[in-house]
PDB file of C-alpha atoms and ligand atoms in Angstrom:
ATOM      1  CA  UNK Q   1     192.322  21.337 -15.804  1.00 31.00           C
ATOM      2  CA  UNK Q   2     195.099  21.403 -18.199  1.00 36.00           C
ATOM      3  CA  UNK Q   3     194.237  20.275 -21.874  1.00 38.00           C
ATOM      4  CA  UNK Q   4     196.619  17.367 -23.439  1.00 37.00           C
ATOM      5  CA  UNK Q   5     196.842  16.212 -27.148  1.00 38.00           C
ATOM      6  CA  UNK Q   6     195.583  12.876 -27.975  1.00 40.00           C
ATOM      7  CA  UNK Q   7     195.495  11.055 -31.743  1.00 40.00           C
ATOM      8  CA  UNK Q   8     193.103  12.824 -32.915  1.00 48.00           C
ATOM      9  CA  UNK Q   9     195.440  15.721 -33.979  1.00 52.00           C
ATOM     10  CA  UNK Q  10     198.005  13.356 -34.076  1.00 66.00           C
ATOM     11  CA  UNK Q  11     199.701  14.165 -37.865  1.00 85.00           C
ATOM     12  CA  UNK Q  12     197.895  17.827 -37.927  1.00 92.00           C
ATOM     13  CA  UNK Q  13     199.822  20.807 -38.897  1.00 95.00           C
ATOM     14  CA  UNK Q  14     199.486  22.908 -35.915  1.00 97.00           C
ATOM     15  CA  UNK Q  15     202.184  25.505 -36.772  1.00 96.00           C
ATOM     16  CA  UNK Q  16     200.216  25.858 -40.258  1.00 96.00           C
ATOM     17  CA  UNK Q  17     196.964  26.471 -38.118  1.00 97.00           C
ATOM     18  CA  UNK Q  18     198.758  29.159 -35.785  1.00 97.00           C
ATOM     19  CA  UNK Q  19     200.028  30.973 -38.759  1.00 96.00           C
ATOM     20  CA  UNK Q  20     196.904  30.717 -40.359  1.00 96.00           C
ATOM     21  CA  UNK Q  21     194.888  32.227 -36.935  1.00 97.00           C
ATOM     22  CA  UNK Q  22     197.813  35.302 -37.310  1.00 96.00           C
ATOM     23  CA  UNK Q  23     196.952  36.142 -40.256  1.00 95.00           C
ATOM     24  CA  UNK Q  24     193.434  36.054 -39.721  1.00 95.00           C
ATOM     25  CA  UNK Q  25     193.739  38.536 -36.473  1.00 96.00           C
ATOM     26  CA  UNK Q  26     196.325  40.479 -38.555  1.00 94.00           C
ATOM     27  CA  UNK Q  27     193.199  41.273 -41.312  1.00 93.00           C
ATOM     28  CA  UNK Q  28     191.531  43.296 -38.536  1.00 93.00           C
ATOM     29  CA  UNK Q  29     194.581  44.242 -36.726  1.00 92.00           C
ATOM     30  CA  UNK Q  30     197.654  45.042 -38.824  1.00 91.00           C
ATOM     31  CA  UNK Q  31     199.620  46.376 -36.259  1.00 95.00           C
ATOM     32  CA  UNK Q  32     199.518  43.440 -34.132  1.00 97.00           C
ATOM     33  CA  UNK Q  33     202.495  42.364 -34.131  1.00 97.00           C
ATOM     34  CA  UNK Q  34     203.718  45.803 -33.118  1.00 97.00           C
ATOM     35  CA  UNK Q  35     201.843  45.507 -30.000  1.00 97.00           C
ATOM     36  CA  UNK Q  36     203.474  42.061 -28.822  1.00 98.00           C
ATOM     37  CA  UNK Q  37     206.641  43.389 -29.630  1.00 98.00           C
ATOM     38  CA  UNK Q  38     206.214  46.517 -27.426  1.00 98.00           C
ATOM     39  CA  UNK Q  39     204.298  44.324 -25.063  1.00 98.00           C
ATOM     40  CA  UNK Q  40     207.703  42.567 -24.546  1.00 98.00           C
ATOM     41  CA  UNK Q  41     209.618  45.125 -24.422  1.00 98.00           C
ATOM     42  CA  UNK Q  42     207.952  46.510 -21.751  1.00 98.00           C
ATOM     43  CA  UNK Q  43     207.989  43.041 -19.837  1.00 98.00           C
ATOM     44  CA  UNK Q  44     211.427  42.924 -20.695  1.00 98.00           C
ATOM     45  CA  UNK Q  45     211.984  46.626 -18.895  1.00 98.00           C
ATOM     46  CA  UNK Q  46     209.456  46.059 -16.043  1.00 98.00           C
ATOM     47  CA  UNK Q  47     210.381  42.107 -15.266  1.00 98.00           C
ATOM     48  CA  UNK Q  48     213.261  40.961 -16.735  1.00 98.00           C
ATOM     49  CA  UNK Q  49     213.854  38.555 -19.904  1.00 98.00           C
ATOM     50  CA  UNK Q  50     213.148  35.325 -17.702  1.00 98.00           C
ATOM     51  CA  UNK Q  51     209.669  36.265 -16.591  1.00 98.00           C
ATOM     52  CA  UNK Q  52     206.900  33.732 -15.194  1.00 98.00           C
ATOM     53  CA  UNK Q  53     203.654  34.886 -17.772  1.00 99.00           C
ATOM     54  CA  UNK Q  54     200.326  34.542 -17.656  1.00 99.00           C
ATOM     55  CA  UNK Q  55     198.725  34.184 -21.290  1.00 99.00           C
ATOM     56  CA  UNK Q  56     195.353  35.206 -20.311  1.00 98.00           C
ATOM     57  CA  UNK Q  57     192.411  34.421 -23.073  1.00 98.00           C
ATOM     58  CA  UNK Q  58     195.404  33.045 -25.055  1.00 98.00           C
ATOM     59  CA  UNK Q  59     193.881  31.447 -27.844  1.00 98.00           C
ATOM     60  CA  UNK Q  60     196.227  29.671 -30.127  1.00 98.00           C
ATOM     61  CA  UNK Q  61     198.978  31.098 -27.825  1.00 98.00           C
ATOM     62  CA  UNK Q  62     200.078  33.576 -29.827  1.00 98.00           C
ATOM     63  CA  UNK Q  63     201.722  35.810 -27.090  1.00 98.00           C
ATOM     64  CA  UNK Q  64     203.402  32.529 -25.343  1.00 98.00           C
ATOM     65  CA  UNK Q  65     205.009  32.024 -29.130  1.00 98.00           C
ATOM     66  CA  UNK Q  66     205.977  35.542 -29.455  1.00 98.00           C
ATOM     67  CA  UNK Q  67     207.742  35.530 -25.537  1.00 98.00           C
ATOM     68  CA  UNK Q  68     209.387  32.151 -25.942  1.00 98.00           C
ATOM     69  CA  UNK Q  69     210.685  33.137 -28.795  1.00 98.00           C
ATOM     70  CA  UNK Q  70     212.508  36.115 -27.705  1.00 98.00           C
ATOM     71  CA  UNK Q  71     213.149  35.046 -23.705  1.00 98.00           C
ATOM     72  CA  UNK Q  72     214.107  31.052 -23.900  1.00 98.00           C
ATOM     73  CA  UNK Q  73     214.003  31.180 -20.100  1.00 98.00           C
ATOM     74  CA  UNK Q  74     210.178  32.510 -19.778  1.00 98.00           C
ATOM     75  CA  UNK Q  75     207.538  30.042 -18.582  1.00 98.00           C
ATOM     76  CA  UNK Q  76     203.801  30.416 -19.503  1.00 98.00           C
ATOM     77  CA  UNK Q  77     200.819  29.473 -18.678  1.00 98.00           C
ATOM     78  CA  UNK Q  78     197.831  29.753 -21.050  1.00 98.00           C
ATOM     79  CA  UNK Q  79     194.147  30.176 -20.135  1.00 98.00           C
ATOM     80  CA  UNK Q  80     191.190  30.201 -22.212  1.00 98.00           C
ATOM     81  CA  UNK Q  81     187.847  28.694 -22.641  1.00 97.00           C
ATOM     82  CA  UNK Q  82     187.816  27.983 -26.626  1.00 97.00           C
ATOM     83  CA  UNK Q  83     188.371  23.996 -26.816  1.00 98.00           C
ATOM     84  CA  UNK Q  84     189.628  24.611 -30.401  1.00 98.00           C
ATOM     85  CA  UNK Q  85     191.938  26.885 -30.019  1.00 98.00           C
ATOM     86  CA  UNK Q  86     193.425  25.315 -27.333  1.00 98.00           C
ATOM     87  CA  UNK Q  87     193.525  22.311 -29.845  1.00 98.00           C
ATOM     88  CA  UNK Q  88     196.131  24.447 -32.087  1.00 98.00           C
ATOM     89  CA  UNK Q  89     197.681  25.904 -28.191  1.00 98.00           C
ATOM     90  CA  UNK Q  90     198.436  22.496 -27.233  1.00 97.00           C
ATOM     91  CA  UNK Q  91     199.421  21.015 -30.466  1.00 97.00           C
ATOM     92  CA  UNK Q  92     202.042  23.995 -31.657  1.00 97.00           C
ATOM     93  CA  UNK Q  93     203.731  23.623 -28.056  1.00 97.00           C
ATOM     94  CA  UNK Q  94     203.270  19.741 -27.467  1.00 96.00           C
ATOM     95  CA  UNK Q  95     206.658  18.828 -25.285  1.00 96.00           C
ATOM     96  CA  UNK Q  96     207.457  22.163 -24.514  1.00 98.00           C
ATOM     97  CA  UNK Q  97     207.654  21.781 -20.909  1.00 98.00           C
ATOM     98  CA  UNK Q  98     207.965  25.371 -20.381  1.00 98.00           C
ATOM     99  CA  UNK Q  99     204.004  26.049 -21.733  1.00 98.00           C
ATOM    100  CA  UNK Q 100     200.890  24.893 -19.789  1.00 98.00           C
ATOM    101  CA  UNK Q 101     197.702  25.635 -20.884  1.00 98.00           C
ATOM    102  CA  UNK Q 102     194.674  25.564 -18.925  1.00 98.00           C
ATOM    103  CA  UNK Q 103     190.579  25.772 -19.911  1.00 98.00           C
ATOM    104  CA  UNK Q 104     188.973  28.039 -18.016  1.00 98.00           C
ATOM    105  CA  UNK Q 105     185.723  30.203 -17.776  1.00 97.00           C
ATOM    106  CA  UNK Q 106     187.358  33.741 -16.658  1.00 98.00           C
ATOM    107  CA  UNK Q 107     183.749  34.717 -15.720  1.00 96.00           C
ATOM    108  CA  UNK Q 108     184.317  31.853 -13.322  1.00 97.00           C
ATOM    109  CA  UNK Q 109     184.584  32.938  -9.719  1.00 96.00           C
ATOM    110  CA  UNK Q 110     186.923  30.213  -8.738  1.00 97.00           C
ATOM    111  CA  UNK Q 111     188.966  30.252 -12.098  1.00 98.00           C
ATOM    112  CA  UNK Q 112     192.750  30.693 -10.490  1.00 98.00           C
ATOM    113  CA  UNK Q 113     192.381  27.604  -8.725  1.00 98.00           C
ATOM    114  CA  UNK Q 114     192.776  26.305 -12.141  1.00 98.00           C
ATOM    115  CA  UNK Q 115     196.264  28.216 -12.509  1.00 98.00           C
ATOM    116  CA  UNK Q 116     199.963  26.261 -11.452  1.00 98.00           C
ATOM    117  CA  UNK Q 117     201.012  29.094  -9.718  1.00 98.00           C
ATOM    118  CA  UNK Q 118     199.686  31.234  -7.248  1.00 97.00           C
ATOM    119  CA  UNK Q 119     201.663  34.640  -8.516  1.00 98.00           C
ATOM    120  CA  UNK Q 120     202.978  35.621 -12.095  1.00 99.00           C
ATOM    121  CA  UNK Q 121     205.830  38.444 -12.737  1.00 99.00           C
ATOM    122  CA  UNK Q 122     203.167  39.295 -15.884  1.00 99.00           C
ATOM    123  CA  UNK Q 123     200.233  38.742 -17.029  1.00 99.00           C
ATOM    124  CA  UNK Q 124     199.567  39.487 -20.679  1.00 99.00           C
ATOM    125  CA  UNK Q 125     196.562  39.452 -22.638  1.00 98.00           C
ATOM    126  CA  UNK Q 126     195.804  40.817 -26.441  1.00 98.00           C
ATOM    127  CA  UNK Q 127     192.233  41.388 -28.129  1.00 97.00           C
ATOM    128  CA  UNK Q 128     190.530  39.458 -25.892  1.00 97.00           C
ATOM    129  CA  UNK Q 129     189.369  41.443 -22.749  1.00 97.00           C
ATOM    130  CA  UNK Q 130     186.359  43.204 -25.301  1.00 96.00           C
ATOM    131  CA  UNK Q 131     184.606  39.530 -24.973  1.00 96.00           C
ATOM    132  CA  UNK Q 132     183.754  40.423 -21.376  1.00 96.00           C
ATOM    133  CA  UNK Q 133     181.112  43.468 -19.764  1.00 96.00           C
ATOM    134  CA  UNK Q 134     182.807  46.020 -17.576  1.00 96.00           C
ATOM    135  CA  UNK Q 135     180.978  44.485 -14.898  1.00 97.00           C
ATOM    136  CA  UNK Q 136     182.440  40.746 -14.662  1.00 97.00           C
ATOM    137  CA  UNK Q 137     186.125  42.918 -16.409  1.00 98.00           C
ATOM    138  CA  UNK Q 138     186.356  44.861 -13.239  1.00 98.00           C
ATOM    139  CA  UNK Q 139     185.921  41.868 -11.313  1.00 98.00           C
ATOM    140  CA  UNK Q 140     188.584  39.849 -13.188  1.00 98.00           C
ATOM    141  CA  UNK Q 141     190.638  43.043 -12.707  1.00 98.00           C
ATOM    142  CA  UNK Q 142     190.695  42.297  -9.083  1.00 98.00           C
ATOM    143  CA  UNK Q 143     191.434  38.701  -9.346  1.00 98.00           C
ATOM    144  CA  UNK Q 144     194.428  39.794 -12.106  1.00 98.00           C
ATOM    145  CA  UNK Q 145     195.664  42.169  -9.282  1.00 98.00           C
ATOM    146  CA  UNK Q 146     196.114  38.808  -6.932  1.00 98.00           C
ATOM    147  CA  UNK Q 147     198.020  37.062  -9.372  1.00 98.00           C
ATOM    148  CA  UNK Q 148     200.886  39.181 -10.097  1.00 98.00           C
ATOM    149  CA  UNK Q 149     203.552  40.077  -8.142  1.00 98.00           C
ATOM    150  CA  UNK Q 150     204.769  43.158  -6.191  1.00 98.00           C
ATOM    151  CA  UNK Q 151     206.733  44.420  -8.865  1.00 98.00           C
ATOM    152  CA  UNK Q 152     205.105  42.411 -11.211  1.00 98.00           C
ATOM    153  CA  UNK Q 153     202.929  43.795 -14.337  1.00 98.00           C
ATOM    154  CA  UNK Q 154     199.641  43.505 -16.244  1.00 99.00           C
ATOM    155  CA  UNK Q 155     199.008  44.644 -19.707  1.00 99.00           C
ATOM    156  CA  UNK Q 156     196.212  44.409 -21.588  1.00 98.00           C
ATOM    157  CA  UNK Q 157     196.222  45.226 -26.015  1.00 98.00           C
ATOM    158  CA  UNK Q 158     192.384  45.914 -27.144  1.00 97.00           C
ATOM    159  CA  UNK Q 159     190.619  48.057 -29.082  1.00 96.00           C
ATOM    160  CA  UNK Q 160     189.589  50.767 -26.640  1.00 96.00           C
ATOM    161  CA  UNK Q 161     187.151  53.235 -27.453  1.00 95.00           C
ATOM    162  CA  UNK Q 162     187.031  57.111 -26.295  1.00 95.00           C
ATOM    163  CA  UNK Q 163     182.734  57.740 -26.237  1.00 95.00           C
ATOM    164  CA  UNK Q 164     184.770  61.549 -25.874  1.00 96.00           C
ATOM    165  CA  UNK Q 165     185.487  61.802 -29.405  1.00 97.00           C
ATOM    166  CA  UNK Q 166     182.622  59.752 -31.733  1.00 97.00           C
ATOM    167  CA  UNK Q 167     183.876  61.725 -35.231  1.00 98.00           C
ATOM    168  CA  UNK Q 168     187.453  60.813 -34.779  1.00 97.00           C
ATOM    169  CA  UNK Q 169     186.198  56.968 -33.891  1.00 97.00           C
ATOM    170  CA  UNK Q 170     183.518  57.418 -36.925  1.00 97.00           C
ATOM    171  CA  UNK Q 171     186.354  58.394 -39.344  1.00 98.00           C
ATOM    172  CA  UNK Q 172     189.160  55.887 -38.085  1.00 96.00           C
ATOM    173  CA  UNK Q 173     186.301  52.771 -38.219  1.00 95.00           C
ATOM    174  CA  UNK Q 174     185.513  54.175 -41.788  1.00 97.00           C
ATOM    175  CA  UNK Q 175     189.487  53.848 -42.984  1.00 96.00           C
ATOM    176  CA  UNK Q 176     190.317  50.782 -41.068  1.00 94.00           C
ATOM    177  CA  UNK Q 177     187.237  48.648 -42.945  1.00 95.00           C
ATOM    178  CA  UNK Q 178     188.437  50.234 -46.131  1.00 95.00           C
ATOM    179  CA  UNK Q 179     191.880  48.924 -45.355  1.00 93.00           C
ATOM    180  CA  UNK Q 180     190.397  45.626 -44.734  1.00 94.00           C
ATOM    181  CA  UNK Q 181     187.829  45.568 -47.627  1.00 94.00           C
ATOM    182  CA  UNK Q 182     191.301  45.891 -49.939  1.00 94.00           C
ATOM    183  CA  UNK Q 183     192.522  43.168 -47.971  1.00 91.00           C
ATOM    184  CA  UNK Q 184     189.317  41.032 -48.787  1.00 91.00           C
ATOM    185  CA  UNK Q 185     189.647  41.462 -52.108  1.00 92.00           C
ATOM    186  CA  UNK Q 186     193.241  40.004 -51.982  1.00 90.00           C
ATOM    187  CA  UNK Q 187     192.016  36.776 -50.693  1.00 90.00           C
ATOM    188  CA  UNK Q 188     192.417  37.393 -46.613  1.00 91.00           C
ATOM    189  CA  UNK Q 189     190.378  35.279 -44.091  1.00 92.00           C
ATOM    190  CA  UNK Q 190     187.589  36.942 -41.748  1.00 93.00           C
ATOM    191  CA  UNK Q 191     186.263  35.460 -38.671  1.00 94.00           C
ATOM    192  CA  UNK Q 192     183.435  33.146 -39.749  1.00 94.00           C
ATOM    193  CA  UNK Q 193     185.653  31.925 -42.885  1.00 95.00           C
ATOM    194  CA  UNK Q 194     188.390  30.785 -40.807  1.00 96.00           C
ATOM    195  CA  UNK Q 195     186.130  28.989 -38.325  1.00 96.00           C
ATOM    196  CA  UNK Q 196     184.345  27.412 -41.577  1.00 96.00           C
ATOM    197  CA  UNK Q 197     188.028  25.917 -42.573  1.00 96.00           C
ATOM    198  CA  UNK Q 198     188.571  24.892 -38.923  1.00 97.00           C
ATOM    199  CA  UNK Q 199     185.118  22.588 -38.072  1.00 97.00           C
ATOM    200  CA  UNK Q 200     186.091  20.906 -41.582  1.00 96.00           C
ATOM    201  CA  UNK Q 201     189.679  19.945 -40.862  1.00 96.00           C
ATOM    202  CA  UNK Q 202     188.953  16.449 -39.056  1.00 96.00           C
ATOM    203  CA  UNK Q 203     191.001  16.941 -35.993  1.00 96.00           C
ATOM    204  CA  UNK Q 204     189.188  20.487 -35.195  1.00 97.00           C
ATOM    205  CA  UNK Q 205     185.776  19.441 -35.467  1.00 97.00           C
ATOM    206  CA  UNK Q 206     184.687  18.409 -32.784  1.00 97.00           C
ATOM    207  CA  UNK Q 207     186.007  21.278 -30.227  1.00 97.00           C
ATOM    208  CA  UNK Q 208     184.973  24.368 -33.099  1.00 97.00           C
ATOM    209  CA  UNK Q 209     180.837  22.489 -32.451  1.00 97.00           C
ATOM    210  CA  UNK Q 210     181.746  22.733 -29.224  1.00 97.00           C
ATOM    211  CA  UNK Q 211     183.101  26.249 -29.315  1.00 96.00           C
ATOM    212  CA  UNK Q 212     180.199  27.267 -31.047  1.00 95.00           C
ATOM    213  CA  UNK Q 213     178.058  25.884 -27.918  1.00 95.00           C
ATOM    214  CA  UNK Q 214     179.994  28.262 -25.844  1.00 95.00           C
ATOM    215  CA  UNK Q 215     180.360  31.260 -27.840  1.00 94.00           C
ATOM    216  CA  UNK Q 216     177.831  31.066 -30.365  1.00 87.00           C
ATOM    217  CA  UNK Q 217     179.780  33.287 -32.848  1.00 82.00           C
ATOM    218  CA  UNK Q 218     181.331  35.605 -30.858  1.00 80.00           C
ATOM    219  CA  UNK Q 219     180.721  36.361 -26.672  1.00 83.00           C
ATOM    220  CA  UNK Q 220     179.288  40.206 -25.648  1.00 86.00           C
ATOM    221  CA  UNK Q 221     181.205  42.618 -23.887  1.00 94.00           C
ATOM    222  CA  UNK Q 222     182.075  46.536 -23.803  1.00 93.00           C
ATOM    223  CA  UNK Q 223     184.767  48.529 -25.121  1.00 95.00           C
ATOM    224  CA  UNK Q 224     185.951  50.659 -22.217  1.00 95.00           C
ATOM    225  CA  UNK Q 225     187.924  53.768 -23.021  1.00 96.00           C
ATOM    226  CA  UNK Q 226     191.874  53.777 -21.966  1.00 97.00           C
ATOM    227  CA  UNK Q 227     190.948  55.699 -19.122  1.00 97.00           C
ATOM    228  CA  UNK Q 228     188.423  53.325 -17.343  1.00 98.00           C
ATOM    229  CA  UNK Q 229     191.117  50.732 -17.805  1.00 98.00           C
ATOM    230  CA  UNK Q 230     193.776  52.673 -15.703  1.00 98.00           C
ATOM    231  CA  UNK Q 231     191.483  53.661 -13.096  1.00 98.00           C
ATOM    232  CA  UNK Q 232     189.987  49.935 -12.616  1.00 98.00           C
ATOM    233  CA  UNK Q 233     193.489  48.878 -12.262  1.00 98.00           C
ATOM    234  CA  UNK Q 234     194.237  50.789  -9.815  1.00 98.00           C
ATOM    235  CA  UNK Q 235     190.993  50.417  -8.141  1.00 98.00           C
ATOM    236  CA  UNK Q 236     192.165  46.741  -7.858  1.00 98.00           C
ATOM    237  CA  UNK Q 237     195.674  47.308  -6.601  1.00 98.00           C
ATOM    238  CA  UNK Q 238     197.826  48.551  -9.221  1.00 98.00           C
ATOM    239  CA  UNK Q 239     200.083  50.896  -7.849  1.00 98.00           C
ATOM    240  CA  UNK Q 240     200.770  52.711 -11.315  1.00 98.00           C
ATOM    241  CA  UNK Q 241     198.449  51.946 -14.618  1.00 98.00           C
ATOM    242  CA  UNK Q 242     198.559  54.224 -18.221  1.00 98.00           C
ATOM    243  CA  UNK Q 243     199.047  53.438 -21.644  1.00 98.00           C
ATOM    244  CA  UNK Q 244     202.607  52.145 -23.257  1.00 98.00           C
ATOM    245  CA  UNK Q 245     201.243  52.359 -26.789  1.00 98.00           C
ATOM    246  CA  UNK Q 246     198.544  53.170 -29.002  1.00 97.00           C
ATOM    247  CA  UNK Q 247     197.265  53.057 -32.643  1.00 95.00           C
ATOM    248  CA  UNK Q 248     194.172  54.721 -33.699  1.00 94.00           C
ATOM    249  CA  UNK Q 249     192.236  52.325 -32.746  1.00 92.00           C
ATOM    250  CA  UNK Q 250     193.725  50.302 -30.286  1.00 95.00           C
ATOM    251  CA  UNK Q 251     195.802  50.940 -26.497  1.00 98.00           C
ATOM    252  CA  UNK Q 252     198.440  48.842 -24.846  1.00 98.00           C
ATOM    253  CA  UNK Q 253     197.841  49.394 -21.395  1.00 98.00           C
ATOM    254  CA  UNK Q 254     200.153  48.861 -18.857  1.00 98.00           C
ATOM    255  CA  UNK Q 255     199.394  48.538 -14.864  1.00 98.00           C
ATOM    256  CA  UNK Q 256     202.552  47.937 -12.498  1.00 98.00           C
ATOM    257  CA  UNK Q 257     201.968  46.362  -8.753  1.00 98.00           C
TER     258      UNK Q 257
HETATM  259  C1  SAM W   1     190.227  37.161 -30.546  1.00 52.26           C
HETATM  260  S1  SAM W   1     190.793  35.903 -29.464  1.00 52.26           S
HETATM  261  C2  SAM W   1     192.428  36.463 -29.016  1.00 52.26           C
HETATM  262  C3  SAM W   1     193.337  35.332 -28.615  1.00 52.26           C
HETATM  263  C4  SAM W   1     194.806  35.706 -28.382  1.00 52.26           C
HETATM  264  N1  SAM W   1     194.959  36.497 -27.185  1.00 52.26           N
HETATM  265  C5  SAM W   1     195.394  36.411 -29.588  1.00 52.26           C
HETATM  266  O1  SAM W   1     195.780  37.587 -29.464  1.00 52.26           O
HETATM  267  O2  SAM W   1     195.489  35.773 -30.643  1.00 52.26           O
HETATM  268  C6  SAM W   1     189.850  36.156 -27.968  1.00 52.26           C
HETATM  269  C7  SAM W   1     190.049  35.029 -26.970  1.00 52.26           C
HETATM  270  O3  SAM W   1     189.424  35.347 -25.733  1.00 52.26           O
HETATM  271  C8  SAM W   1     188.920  34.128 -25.200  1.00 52.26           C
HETATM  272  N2  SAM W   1     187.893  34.405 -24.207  1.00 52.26           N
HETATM  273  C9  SAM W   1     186.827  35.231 -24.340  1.00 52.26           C
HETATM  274  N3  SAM W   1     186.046  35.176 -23.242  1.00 52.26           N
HETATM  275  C10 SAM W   1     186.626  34.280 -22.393  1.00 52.26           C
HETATM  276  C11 SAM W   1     186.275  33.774 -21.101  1.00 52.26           C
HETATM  277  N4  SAM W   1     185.184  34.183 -20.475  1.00 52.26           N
HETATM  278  N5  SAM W   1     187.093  32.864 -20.540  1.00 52.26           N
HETATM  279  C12 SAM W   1     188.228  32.441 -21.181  1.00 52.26           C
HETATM  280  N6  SAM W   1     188.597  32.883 -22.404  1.00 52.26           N
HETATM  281  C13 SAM W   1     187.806  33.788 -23.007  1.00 52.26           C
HETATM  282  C14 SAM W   1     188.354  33.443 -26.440  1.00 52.26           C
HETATM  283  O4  SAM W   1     188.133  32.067 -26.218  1.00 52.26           O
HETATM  284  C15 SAM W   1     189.439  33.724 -27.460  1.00 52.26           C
HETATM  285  O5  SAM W   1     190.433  32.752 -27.453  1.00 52.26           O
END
C-alpha cells in the first residue's frame, strides 16, 4: 500500500519538518551524517552510483534524501509503519517519481508483497533495526537476504552494543549524555518534544495519534552486538558480512550477497 498526499498537508512545509526530524536524530547521534555518507560510499563501491535502494524503516526518508542527492539516477523505495513520518516522506518527495514509499509492519510475515520490486541492488537502513527483538530481527534478516541481489548489499547503522565490555559502554553512555545535556541546554529537540510540535501542527495530527496507537512512545527491541549482526547475516545468505564503520557507540554494518 503506497501512501499519497492529499490537502490536508497541502501548503505544509515538509522540507522544514525533515530538517527539523535531522536535527532531532542528530541530538542523539552527531555523527550521523557521517554514517550516510560512508553508507554511500560503500553502495557506491559495492553497487554502483545508479543503484535500486531499499529505505527500510525510513522514516522521514532521510537516507532516500541523502542517495538522491548524490546518485540522480538511484530509485528508492521507502518502508515504514509510522503514518506521520511517512506524512513528511511523502510530502518532501511529492512528484519525485523516482521515490515510493510504502506502510508496512516489518514484523509482518507477508510484508514484501507490499514492495514494487521483487530484488534491490541495496538495502539500507539507519537507527531503526533496535525497535525490533533479535527474534522477529533474525527473521527479517532472512526476508532482507531475499530481497537483494547476488551482488547486491545490506547495511544496517545502529547503536550496537558489546555485553563484552560493560565499563567501556558505561563510560561512553556517561560522555555521550553529557554531550547531549550541553546540547539541551542550547535549545536542541529530544524525542517526546519533537513529537509534541508534530501532533500540534494541523496537518500531522492526526497520523502522530495514530502513531502513538502503534508505538506508544517508542516500540521494544534488543541491541545486538556487531558480531551477532554478521553472523545472522550470513546465517541468512550473506556471502560476506563485517563492519564498514564505527563510532563509540554505534556500527555500520555491511553484508554482501
Ligand atoms: C528513529 S527512526 C529512524 C528513521 C530513519 N531511518 C532515520 O534514520 O531517520 C526508527 C524508524 O523505524 C521504524 N520502525 C520501527 N519498527 C518498525 C516496524 N516494525 N515496521 C516498520 N517500521 C518500523 C519507525 O516507524 C521509525 O520510522
Amino acid at each position: 500500500m503506497s501512501e499519497t498526499v492529499t490537502g490536508a498537508g497541502t501548503g505544509t512545509d515538509w522540507r522544514g519538518w525533515q530538517d527539523s526530524w535531522d536535527r532531532q536524530q542528530e541530538w542523539y547521534m552527531p555523527d550521523r551524517e557521517e554514517r550516510f555518507r560512508v553508507m554511500l560510499d560503500m553502495v557506491e563501491a559495492c553497487v554502483g552510483p545508479a543503484p535500486r535502494v531499499l529505505d527500510l524503516a525510513c522514516g522521514t526518508g532521510s537516507i532516500t534524501d541523502r542517495l538522491l542527492r548524490r546518485f540522480p539516477d538511484a530509485v528508492s523505495t521507502g518502508v515504514d509503519l509510522d503514518p506521520a513520518l511517512l506524512a513528511i516522506a511523502e510530502g518532501t518527495f511529492a512528484g519525485d517519481e523516482r521515490v515510493t514509499f510504502v506502510a508496512a509492519d516489518l514484523k509482518d510475515p507477508h510484508w514484501v508483497q507490499s514492495l514494487p520490486y521483487d530484488s534491490y541492488d541495496a538495502v539500507l537502513t539507519a537507527t531503526a533495526l533496535h525497535w525490533l527483538h533479535a527474534e522477529p530481527l533474525a527473521a527479517l534478516y532472512g526476508q532482507v537476504a531475499g530481497l537483494v541481489r547476488d551482488g547486491g548489499v545490506f547495511m544496517n547503522a545502529d547503536h550496537m552494543i558489546d555485553p563484552a565490555t560493560p565499563r567501556i559502554n558505561a563510560a561512553e553512555r556517561a560522555h555521550r549524555h553529557a554531550g547531549m545535556d550541553r546540547a539541551k541546554a542550547g535549545g536542541a529537540l529530544d524525542w517526546a518534544q519533537w513529537w509534541a510540535l508534530a501532533a500540534a501542527d494541523p496537518a500531522l495530527a492526526g497520523p502522530t495519534a495514530k502513531r502513538y496507537e502503534i508505538y506508544g512512545e517508542h516500540a521494544d527491541g534488543d541491541m545486538p552486538a556487531a558480531g551477532w549482526h554478521a553472523e545472522t547475516l550470513r546465517a541468512a545468505g550473506f556471502a560476506e558480512a563485517r563492519p564498514v564503520w564505527a563510532s563509540p557507540s554505534d556500527t555500520l554494518l555491511l553484508a554482501l550477497k
